[in-house]
Coordinates of C-alpha atoms in Angstrom, one line a residue:
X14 CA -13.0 121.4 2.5
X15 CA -14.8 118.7 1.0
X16 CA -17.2 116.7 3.1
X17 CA -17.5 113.3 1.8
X18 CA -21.0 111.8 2.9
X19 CA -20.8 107.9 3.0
X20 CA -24.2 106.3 2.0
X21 CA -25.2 102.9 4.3
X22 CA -26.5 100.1 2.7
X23 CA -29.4 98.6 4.4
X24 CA -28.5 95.4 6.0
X25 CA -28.5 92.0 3.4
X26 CA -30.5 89.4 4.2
X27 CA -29.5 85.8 4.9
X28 CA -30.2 83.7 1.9
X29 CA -32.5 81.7 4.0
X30 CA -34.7 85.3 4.7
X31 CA -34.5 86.3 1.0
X32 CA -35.5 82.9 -0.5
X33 CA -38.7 82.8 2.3
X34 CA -38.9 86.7 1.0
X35 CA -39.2 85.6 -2.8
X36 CA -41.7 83.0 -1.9
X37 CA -44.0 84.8 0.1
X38 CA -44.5 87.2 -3.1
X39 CA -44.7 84.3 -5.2
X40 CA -47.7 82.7 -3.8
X41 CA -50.3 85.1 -4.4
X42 CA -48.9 85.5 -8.1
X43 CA -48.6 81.5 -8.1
X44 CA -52.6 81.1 -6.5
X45 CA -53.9 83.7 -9.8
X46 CA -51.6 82.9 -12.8
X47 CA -50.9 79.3 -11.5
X48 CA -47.6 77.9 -12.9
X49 CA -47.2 79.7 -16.0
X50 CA -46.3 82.8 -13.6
X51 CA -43.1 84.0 -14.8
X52 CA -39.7 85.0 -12.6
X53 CA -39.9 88.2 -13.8
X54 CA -43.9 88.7 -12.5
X55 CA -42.5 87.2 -9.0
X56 CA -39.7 89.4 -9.0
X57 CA -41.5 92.6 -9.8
X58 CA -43.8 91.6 -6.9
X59 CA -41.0 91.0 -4.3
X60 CA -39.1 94.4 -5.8
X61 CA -36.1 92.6 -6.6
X62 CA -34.1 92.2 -9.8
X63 CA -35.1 88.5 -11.6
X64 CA -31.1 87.6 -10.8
X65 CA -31.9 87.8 -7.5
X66 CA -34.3 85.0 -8.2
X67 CA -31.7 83.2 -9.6
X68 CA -29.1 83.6 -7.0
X69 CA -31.7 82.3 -4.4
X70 CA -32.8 79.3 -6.6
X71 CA -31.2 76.9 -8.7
X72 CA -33.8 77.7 -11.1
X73 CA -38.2 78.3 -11.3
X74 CA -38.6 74.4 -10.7
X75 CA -36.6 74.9 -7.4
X76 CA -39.3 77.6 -6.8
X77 CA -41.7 76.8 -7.7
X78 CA -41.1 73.1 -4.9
X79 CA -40.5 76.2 -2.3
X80 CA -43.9 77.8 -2.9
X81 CA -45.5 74.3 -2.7
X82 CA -43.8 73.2 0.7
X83 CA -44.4 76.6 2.4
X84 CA -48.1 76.1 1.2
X85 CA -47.8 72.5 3.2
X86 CA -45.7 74.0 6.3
X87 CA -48.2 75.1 8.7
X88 CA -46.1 76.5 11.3
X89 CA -48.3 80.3 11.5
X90 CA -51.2 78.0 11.8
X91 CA -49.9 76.0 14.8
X92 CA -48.9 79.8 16.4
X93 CA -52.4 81.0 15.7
X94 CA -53.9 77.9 17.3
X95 CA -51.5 78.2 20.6
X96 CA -53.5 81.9 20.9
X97 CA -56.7 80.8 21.2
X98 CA -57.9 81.3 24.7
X99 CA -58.2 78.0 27.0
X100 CA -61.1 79.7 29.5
X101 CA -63.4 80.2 26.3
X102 CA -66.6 77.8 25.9
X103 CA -65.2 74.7 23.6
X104 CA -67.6 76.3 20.9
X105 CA -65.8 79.2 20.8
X106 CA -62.7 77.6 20.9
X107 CA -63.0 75.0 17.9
X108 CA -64.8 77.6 15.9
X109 CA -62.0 80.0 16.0
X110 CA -59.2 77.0 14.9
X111 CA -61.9 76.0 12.5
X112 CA -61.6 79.4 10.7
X113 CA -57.9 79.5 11.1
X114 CA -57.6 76.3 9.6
X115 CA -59.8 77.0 7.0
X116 CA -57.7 79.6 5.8
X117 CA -54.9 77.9 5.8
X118 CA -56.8 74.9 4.0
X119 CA -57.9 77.3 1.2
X120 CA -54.5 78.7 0.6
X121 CA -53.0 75.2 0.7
X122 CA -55.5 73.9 -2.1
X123 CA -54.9 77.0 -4.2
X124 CA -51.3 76.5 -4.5
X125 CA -51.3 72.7 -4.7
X126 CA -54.1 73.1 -7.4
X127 CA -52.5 75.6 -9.3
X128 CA -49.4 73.6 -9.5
X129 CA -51.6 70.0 -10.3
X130 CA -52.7 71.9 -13.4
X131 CA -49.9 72.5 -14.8
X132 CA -48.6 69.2 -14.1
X133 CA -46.5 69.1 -11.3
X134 CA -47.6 66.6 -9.0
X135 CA -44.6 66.6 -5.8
X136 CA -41.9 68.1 -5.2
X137 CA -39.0 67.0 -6.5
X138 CA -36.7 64.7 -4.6
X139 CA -34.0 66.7 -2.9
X140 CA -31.2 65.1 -0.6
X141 CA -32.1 64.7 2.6
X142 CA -35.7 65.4 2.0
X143 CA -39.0 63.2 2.4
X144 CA -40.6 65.7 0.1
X145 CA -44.3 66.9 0.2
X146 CA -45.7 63.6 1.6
X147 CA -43.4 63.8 5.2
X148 CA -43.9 67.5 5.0
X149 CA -48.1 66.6 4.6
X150 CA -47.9 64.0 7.1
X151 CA -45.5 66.3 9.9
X152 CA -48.5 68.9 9.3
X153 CA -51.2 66.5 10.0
X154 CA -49.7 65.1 13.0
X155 CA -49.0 68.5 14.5
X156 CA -52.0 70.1 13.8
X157 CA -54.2 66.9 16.0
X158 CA -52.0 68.0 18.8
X159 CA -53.3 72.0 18.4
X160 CA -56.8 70.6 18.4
X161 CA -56.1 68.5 21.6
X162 CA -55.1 71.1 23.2
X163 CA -58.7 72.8 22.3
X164 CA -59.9 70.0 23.9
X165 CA -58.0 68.9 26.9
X166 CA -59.8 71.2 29.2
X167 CA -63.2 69.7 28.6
X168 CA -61.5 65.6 28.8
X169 CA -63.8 64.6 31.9
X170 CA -67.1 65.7 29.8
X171 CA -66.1 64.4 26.8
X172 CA -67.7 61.2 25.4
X173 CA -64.4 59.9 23.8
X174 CA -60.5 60.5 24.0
X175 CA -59.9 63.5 23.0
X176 CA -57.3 62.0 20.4
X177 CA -59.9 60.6 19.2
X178 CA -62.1 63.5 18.9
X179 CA -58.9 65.3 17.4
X180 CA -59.3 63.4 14.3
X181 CA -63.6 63.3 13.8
X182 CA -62.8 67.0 13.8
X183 CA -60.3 67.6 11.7
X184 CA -62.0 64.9 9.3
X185 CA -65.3 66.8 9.5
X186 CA -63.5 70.3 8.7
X187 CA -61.2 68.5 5.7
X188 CA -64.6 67.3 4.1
X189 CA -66.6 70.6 4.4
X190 CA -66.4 70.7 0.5
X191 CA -67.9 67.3 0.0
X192 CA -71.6 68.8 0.5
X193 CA -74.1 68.5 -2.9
X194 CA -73.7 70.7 -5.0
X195 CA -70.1 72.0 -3.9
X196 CA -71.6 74.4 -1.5
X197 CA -69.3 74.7 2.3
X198 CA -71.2 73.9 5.7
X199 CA -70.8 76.8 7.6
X200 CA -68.6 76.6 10.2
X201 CA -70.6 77.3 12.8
X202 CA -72.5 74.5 11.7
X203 CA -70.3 71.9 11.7
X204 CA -69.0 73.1 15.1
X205 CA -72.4 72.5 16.1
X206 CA -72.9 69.4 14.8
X207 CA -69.4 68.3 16.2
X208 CA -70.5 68.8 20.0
X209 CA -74.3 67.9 19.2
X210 CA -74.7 65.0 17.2
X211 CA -77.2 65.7 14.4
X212 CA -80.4 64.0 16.1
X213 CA -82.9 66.9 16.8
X214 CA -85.0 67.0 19.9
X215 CA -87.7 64.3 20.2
X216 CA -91.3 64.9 19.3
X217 CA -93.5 66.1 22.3
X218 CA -95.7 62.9 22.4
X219 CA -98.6 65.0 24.0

């Protein structure tokens, strides 16, 4: 008697999962060789076959305006920023979302400028879609209501609304580049200077 062994094949992916799948190898290869990357790099990366690529996208373009919006999304941000501990001191709560955004921030720019240098400036108009500026704007909005959060338990203490405060911060951690000669302010130290002011203690006049 023959025994006839039947081989499963592992579950398919929805073509939502495999397109997310084929962009989360892409980035890194996107961030190093910029756009020039090829679909044959990306799919060695995400050890697929370059159809694959082709069966998830219309074509690199299409790809390549995935890579750039899941760059902009910053939904793992917003999770990481719900996980940060309420009965912390507020240092130690806005200097954790400081380095979780600035993570995110770096990855952002490295996409977006990798893609700038090649040319591409937005994504391309898709029906239905605001593009990269509603996407920007949804993920600026969303993230001022993490960092509200941060600071709602401190509100009575606080010298301003914390809305308010929501945006110094976030403009404060946006500009960290901006110091002379390119060099970042330290988290800590903009944290610091955040709660602080930047006014040191008065002279002893004796």
């Amino acid at each position: 008697m023959t025994e006839t062994t039947s081989r499963r094949r592992a579950p398919g992916m929805s073509p939502e999962d495999r397109r997310e799948m084929i962009v989360a190898a892409a980035l890194p290869l996107l961030v190093e060789h910029g756009a020039a990357v090829s679909t044959l790099q990306i799919a060695k990366a995400a050890g697929i076959g370059e159809a694959t690529i082709f069966r998830a996208f219309a074509d690199k373009d299409e790809l390549l305006d995935a890579c750039l919006a899941a760059a902009l999304r910053n939904d793992h941000v917003l999770a990481e920023l719900d996980c940060v501990p309420l009965d912390q001191p507020l240092a130690a709560r806005l200097t954790e979302a400081a380095a979780t955004l600035h993570a995110y921030l770096e990855r952002m720019g490295a996409v977006t400028a990798a893609l700038h240098a090649a040319g591409r400036r937005r994504e391309r108009a898709r029906p239905g879609d605001g593009g990269a500026t509603d996407s920007r704007a949804n993920a600026v909005e969303r993230t001022q209501q993490a960092v509200v959060r941060l600071l709602e338990p401190d509100r009575d203490t606080l010298r301003l609304p914390v809305e308010h405060l929501a945006v110094i911060f976030l403009g404060l951690l946006f500009g960290r580049r901006g110091t002379p000669g390119g060099a970042e302010t330290p988290i800590e130290t903009l944290v610091d200077v955040f709660l602080h002011g930047v006014v040191g203690k008065p002279a002893d006049p004796s």
